[in-house]
Short mmCIF file of C-alpha atoms in Angstrom, two decimals:
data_model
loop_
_atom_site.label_atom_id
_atom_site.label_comp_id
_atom_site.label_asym_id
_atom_site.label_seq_id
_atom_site.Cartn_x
_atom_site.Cartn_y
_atom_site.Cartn_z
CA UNK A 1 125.00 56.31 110.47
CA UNK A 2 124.02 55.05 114.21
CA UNK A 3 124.45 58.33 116.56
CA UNK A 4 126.84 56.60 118.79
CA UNK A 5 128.77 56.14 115.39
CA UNK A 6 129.13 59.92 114.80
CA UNK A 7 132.71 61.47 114.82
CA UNK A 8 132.74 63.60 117.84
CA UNK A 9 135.24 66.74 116.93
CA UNK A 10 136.61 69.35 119.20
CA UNK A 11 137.78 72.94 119.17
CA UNK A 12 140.67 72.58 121.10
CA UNK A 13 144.09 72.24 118.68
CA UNK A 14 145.97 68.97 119.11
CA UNK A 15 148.69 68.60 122.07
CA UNK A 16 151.83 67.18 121.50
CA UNK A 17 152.62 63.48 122.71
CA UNK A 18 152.54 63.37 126.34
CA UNK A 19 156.06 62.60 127.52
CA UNK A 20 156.17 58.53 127.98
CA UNK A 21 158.48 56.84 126.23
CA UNK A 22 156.67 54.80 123.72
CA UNK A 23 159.19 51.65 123.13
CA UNK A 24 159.07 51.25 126.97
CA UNK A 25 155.24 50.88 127.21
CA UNK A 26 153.84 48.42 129.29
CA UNK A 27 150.61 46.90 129.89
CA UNK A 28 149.66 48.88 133.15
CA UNK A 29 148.37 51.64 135.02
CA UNK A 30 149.98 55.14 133.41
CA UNK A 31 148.16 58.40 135.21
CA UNK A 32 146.94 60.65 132.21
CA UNK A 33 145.17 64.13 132.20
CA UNK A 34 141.79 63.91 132.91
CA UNK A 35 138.19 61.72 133.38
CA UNK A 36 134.76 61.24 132.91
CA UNK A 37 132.14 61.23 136.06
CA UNK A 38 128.67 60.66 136.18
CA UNK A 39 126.26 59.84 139.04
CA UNK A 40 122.77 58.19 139.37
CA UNK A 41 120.51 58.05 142.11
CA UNK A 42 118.41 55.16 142.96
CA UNK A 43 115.05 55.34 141.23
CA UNK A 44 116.58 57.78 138.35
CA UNK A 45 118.31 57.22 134.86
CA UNK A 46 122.00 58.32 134.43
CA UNK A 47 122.14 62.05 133.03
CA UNK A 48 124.94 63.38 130.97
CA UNK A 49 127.98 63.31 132.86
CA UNK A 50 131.52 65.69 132.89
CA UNK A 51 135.11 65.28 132.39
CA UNK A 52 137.30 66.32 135.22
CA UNK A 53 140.71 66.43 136.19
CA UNK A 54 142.36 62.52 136.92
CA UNK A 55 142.56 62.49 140.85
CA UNK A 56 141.48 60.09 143.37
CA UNK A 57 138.23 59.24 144.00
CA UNK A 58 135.88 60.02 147.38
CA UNK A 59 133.46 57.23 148.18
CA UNK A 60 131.64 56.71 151.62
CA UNK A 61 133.66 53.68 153.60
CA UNK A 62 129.80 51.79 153.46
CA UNK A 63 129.94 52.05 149.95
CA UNK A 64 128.49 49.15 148.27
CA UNK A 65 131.15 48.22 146.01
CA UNK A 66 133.28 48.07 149.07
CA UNK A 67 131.01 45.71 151.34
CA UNK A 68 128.95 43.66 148.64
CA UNK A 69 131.14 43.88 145.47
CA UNK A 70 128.29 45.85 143.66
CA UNK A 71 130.61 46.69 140.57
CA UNK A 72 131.80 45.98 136.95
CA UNK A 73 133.90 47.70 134.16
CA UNK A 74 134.97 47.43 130.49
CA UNK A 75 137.87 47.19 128.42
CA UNK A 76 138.16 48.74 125.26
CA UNK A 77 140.88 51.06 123.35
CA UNK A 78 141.56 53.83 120.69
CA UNK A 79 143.97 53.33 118.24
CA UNK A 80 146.05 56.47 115.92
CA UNK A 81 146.18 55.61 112.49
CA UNK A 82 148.76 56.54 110.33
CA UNK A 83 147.00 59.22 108.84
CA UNK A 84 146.44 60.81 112.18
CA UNK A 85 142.80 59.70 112.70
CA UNK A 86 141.81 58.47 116.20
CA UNK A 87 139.72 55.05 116.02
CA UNK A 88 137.74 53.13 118.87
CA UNK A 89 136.64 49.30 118.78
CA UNK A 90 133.26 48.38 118.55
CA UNK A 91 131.92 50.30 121.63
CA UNK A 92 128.24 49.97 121.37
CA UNK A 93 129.09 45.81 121.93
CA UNK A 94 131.11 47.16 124.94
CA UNK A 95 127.75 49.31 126.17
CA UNK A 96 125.58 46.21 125.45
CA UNK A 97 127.46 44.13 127.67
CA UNK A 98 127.99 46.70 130.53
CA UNK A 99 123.80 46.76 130.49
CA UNK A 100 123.82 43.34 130.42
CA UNK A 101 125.81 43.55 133.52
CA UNK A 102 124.29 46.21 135.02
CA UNK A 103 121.09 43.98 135.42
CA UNK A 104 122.84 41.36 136.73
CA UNK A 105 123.97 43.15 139.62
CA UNK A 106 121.03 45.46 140.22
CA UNK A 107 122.59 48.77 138.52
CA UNK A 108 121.14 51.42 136.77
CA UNK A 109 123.23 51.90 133.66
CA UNK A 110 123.88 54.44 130.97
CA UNK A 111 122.49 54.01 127.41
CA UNK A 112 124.76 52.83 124.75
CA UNK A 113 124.42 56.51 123.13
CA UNK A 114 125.74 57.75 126.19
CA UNK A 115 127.94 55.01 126.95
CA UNK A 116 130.30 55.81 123.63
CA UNK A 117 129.98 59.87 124.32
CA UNK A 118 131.87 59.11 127.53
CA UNK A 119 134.50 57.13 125.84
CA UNK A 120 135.00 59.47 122.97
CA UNK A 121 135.31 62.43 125.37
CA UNK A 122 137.71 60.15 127.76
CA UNK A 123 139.76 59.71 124.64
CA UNK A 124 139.98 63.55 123.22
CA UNK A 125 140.68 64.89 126.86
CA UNK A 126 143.37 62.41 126.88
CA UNK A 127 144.62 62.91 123.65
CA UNK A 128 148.00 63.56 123.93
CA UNK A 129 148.29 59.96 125.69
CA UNK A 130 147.72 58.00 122.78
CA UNK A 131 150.73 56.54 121.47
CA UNK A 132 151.81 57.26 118.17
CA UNK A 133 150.62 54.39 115.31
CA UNK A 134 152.44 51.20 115.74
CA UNK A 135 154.08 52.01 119.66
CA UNK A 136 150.87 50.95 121.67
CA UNK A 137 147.18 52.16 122.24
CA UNK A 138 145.07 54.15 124.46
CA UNK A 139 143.32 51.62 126.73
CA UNK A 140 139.79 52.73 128.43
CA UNK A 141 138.78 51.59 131.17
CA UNK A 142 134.82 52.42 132.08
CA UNK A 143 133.15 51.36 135.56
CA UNK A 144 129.86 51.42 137.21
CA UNK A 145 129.21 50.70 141.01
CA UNK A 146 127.34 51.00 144.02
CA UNK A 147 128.87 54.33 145.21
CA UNK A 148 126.13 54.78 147.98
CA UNK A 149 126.21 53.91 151.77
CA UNK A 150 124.83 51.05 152.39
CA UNK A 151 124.39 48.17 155.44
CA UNK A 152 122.81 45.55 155.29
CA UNK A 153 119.62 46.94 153.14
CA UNK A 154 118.51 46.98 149.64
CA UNK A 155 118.34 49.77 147.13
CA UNK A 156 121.67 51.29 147.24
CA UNK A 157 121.23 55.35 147.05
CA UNK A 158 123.95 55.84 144.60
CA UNK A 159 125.52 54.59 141.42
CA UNK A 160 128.52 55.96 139.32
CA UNK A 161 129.75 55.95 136.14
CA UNK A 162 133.15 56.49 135.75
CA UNK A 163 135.69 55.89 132.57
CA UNK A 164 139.45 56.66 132.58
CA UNK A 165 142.41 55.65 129.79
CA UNK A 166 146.14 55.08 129.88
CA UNK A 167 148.40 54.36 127.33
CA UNK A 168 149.35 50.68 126.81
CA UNK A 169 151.39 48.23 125.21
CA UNK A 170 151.54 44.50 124.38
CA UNK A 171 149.56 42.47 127.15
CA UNK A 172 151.71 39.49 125.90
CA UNK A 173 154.88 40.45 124.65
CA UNK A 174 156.62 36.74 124.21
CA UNK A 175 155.71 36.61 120.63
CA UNK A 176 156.60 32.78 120.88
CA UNK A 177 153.53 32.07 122.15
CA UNK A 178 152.10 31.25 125.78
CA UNK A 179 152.46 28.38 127.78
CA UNK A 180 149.35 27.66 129.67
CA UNK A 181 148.36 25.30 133.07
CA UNK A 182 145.20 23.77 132.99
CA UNK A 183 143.83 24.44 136.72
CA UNK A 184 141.95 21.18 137.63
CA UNK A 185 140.92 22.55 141.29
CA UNK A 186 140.29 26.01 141.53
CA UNK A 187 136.91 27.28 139.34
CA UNK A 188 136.80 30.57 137.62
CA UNK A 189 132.94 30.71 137.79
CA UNK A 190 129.74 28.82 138.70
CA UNK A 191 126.48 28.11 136.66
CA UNK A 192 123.98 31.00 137.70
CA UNK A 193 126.68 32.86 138.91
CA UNK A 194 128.74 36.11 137.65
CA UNK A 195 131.11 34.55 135.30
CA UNK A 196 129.28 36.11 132.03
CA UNK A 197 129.49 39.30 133.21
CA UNK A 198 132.31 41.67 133.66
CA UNK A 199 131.55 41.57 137.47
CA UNK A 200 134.25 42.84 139.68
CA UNK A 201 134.47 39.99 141.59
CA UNK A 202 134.95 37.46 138.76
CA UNK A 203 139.02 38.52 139.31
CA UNK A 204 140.12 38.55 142.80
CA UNK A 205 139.48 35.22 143.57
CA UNK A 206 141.35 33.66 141.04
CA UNK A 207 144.53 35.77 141.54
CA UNK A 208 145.91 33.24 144.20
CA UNK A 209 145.74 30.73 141.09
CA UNK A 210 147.30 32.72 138.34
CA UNK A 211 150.83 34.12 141.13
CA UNK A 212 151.00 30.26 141.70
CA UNK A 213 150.88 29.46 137.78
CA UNK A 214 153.54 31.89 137.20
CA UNK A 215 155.52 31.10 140.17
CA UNK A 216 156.22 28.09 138.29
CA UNK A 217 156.95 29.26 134.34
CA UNK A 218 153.44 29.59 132.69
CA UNK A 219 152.16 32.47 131.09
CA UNK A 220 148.61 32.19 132.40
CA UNK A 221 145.57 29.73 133.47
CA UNK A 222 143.10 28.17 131.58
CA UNK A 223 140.14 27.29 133.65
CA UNK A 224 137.78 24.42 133.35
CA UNK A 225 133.79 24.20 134.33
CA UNK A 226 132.37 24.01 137.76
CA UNK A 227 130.21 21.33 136.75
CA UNK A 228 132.03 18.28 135.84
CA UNK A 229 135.70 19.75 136.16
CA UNK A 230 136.25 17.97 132.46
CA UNK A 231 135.77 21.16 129.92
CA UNK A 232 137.77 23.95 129.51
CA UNK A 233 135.98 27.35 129.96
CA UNK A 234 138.43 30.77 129.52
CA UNK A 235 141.74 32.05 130.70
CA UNK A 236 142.05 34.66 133.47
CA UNK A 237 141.04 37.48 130.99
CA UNK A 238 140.65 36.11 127.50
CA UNK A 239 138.60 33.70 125.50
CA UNK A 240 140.08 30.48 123.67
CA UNK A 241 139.76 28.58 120.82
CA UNK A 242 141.03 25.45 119.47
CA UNK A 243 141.19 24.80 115.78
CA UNK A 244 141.53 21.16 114.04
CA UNK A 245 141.40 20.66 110.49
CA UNK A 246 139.28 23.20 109.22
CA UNK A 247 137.02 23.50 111.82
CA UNK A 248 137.85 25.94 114.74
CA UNK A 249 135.69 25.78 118.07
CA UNK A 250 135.51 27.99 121.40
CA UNK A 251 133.65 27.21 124.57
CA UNK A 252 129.73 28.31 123.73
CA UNK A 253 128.67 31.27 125.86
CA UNK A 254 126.50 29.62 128.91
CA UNK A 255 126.54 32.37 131.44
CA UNK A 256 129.66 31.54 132.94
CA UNK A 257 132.21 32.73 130.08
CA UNK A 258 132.51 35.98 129.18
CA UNK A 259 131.26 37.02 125.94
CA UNK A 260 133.91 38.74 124.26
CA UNK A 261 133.99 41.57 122.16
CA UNK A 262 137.10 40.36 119.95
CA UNK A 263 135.61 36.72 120.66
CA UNK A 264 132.55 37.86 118.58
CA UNK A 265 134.74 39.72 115.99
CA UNK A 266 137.30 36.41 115.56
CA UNK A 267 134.56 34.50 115.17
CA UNK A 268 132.63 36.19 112.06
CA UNK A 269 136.72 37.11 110.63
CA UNK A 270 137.46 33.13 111.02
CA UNK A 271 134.14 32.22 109.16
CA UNK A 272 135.33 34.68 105.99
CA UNK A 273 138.50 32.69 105.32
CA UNK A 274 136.50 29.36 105.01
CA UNK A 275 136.56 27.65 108.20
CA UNK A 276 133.74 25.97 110.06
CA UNK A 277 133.13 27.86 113.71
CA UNK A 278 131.65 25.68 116.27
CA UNK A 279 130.86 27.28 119.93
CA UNK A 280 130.29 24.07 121.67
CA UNK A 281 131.42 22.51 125.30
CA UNK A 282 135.15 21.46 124.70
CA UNK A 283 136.53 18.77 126.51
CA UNK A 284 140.09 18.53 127.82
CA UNK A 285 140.65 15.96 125.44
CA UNK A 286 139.78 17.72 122.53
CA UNK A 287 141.70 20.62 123.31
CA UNK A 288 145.26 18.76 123.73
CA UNK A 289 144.19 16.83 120.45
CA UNK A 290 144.06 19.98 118.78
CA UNK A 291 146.64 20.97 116.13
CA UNK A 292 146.89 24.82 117.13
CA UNK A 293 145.38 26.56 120.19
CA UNK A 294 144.81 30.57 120.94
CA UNK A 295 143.29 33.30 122.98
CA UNK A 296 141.14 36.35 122.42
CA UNK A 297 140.52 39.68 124.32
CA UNK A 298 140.57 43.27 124.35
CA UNK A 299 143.84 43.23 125.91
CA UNK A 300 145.07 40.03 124.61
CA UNK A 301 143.91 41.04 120.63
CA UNK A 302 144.62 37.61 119.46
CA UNK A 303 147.51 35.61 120.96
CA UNK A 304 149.19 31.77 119.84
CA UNK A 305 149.22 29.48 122.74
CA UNK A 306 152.45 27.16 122.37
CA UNK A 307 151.91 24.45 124.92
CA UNK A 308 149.08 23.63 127.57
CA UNK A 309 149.96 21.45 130.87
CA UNK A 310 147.41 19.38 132.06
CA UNK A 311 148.30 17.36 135.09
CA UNK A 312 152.39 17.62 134.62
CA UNK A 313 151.74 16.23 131.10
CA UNK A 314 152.65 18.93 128.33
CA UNK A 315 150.90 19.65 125.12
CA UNK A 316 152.67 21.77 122.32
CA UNK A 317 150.56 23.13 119.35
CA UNK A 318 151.39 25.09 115.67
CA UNK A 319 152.82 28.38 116.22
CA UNK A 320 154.69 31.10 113.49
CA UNK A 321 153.70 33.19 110.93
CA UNK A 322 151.40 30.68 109.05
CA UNK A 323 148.99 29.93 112.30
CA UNK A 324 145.74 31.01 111.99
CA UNK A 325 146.32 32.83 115.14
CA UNK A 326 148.71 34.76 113.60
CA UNK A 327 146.42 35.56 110.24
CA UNK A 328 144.02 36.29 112.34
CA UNK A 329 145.89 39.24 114.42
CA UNK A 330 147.02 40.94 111.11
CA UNK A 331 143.78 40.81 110.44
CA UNK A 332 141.98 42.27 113.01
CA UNK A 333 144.74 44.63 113.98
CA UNK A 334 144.36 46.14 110.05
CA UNK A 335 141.34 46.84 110.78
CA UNK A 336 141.12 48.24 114.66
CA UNK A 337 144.30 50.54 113.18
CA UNK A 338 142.82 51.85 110.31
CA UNK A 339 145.53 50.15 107.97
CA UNK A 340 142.65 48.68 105.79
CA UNK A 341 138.97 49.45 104.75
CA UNK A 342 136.47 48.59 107.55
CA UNK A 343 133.80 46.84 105.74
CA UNK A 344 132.02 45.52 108.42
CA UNK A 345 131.36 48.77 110.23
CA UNK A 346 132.96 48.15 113.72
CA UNK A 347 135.65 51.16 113.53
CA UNK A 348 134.04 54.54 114.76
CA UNK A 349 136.30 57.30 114.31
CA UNK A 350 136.49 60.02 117.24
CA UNK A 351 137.65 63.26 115.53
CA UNK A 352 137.46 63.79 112.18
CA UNK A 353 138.18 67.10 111.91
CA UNK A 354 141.71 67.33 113.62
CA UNK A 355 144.74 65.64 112.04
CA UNK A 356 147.52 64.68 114.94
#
C-alpha cells in the first residue's frame, strides 16, 4: 500500500454530529472547527504544516494572489459509510493536478504524500462535520498562492498552503436533469492559457456569463473553444460527455479543459460496461445529434443534462433511471460511499481505527 494510501487514525474519541441540519444542506460555504496551514518561502520546499483553529486569514494587501492572481485550489470530499468508516476520493490525482498547476503559475507545491496528510488531518479535525451516510459529504477545499508582497517584481517571497472543509449537499438538486445554454460569445479559456489548470482566475471572468444564463431559466453554461467558436469545451465547473449508440465521447484534454478527477474515473467505469470512449474535439453538431448528454465533477458527481440551447433553438436528450448517466452515478457513488468493494483502488480510508 502507497503511503499516501495509509489510514491515518487518531487518539481523540469521536464527537457527536455538529449541529446542522442535514436534510437542509446546501451546496455552500458552512464554517466548521478547524484548518490546515502551511507556508513556503521562495527558494525552499513546503515543510509539514499544522491544523489551527478556522478564522480569517492575514495576508499583506501586495500579496500576489491579490495583484497578479498567483493562485489555485482543489475540490475533493470525504464520504461516511454506513459502517462508520470515513472515505476520501482519489486524492493523490487531486495532488497531481495541484503540481501540475503549481508549475503553471510559478508555485512551489507540496508533495502528493504531503498533499493527502493535509486532507486527512482537515477531515479528522473536522470530523464531527461530516454528514451522516446518505445526507451529504464533507467537501475539501485545498489552496496554494502567492501569499508574499509583491510589486511589480519576480520571485514572490511567500507561498501558502492552505485546506479547509464544510459539509455539503447536492450541487444539482433538480434530479430532472439540467438545461444548458450554449455561450457562442464569451470563451471560458484560451490555447496556452490557464484553462487546464485549476487557476483561480479561470472563474471570475465567466461569472457575468453564468448570472445572465440563469437570469433567463438555465441551469448552467456550456462553453465552446476560443479557436473556431464551433466545439464545445466544459461547463462552468464540470466536464461533459455526449454518448450515441454505443460510443460515448468528451472533449480531449488540450490544455484548455480541465482534467477531471471524476472525468478520468467515468471514463475507465464507462469502458467496463462495454462502451467505446472517444476523447476527441466535439462539434456543436454532434453534441445536439446526440441521444443523451451529461456532466462530470467533484461537485457535480455525475449529472443528466435534459436539453441544450444553442442559438434560441432547443435540444432535449434521454433522461430517467435507464440513462447511462444515471448507471453511471450509482455507480460511482457505490463506490466513493463505501456501499460496494473498491476494486480499482481509488477509496483511501482516513481512520480505521474509530467507528462513528
Amino acid at each position: 500500500m502507497a503511503p499516501s494510501a495509509q489510514p491515518l487514525t487518531t487518539s481523540v474519541p469521536d464527537e457527536k454530529y455538529a449541529n446542522v441540519k442535514w436534510e437542509d444542506l446546501g451546496f455552500g460555504f458552512v464554517r466548521t472547527d478547524n484548518m490546515y496551514v502551511a507556508k513556503c518561502k521562495h527558494g525552499e520546499n513546503f515543510q509539514e504544516g499544522s491544523i489551527v483553529p478556522f478564522a480569517d486569514f492575514h495576508i499583506s494587501p501586495c500579496a500576489a494572489v491579490l495583484h497578479y492572481g498567483q493562485g489555485l485550489y482543489e475540490g475533493l470530499k470525504a464520504y461516511r459509510t454506513e459502517d462508520g468508516r470515513i472515505i476520501i476520493f482519489r486524492p493523490d490525482q487531486n495532488g497531481l493536478r495541484l503540481q501540475a498547476g503549481a508549475d503553471r503559475l510559478c508555485m512551489p507545491y507540496p508533495s502528493v504524500d504531503q498533499f493527502v496528510s493535509a486532507i486527512k488531518q482537515v477531515v479528522l479535525a473536522n470530523k464531527k462535520w461530516i454528514p451522516p451516510p446518505g445526507k451529504g459529504t464533507l467537501y475539501i477545499r485545498p489552496i496554494l498562492f502567492g501569499s508574499g508582497p509583491i510589486l511589480g517584481s519576480f520571485p514572490v517571497p511567500e507561498y501558502t498552503f492552505l485546506v479547509f472543509a464544510c459539509p455539503v449537499g447536492r450541487y444539482h438538486k433538480d434530479n430532472s436533469g439540467l438545461n444548458l445554454k450554449i455561450e457562442d460569445k464569451v470563451r471560458r479559456a484560451f490555447p496556452s492559457g490557464t484553462g487546464g489548470v485549476k487557476s483561480i482566475t479561470n472563474y471570475c471572468p465567466v461569472w457575468k456569463t453564468l448570472a445572465e444564463a440563469k437570469a433567463q431559466g438555465f441551469s448552467d453554461v456550456l462553453f465552446l473553444d476560443a479557436a473556431t467558436g464551433k466545439n464545445v469545451e466544459e461547463l462552468f465547473a464540470s466536464n461533459i460527455f455526449i454518448v450515441k449508440g454505443n460510443v460515448v465521447s468528451t472533449p480531449q484534454i488540450s490544455g484548455t479543459i480541465l482534467p477531471g478527477v471524476t472525468r478520468k474515473s467515468i471514463i475507465e467505469l464507462t469502458r467496463d460496461f462495454g462502451y467505446k470512449v472517444e476523447e476527441r474535439v466535439i462539434p456543436v453538431e454532434d453534441l445536439l445529434d446526440s441521444e443523451e448528454v451529461f456532466c462530470t465533477g467533484t461537485a457535480a458527481i455525475v449529472t443528466t443534462i435534459a436539453s441544450v440551447t444553442f442559438k434560441d433553438k432547443k435540444s432535449s436528450f434521454k433522461t430517467g433511471e435507464k440513462s447511462l448517466a444515471a448507471k453511471l452515478f450509482a455507480t460511482l457513488t457505490d463506490i466513493q460511499m463505501g456501499r460496494v468493494e473498491d476494486t480499482k483502488g481509488w477509496t483511501v480510508e482516513i481512520d480505521r481505527s474509530h467507528q462513528g
